[in-house]
Short mmCIF file of C-alpha atoms in Angstrom, two decimals:
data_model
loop_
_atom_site.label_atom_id
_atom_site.label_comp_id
_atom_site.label_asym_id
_atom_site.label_seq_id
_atom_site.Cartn_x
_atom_site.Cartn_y
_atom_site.Cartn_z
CA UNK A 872 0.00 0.00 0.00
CA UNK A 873 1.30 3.28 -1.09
CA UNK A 874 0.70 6.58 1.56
CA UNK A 875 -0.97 8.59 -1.24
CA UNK A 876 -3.19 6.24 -1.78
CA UNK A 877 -6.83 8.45 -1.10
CA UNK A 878 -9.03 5.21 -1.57
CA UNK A 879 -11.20 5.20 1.14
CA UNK A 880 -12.23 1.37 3.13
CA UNK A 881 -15.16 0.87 5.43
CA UNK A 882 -14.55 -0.41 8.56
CA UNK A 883 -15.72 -4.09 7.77
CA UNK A 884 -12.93 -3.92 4.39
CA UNK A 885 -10.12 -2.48 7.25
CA UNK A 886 -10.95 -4.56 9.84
CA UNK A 887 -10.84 -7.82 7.61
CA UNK A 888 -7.56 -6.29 6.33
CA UNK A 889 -6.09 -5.79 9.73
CA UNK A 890 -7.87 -9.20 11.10
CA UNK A 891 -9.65 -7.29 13.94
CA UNK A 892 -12.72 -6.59 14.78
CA UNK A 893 -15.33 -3.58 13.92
CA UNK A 894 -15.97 -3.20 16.86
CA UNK A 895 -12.40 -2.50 18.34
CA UNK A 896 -12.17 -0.35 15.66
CA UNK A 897 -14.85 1.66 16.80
CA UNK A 898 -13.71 1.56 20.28
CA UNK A 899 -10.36 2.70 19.35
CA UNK A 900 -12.02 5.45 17.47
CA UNK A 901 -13.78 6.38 20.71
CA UNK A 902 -11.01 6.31 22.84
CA UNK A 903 -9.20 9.04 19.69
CA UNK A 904 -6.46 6.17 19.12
CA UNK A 905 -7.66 5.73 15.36
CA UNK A 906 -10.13 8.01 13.93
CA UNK A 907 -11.60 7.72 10.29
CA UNK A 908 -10.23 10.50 7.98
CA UNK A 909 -13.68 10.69 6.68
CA UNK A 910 -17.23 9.82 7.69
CA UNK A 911 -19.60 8.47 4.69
CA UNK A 912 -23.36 8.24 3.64
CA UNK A 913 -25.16 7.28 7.19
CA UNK A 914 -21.59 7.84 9.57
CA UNK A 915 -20.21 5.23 7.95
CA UNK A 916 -16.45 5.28 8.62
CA UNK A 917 -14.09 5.48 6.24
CA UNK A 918 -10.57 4.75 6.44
CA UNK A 919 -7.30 5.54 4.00
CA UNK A 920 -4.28 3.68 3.58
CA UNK A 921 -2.75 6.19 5.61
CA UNK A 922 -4.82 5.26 8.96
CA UNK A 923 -4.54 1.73 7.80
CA UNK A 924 -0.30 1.71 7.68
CA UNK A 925 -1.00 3.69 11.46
CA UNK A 926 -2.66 0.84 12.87
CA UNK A 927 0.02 -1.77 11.57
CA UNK A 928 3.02 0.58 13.03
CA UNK A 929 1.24 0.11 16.10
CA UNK A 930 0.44 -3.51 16.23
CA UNK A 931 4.12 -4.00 15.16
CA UNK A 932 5.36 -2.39 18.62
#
């Protein structure tokens, strides 16, 4: 995955990418560890590639 990359995955697609759940996810997102760059149709959250490499740096440590 590329950093530029401005294609935008819901938080089913990034959680099956990252193999965790949605709703850690949206706990993390509560707690401001990983917030969406963008909210869709219906606050659906979107994430980038960008918040996706974020949460792998920090799996990693």
């Amino acid at each position: 995955m590329s950093t530029g990359d401005k294609r935008y995955r819901t938080v089913s697609q990034t959680a099956q990418l990252l193999e965790l759940t949605v709703r850690t996810l949206h706990y993390w997102g509560e707690i401001h560890l990983l917030r969406p760059s963008r909210r869709g149709s219906e606050s659906a959250r979107l994430y980038t590639t960008q918040d996706i490499e974020k949460v792998q740096h920090t799996l990693i440590y």
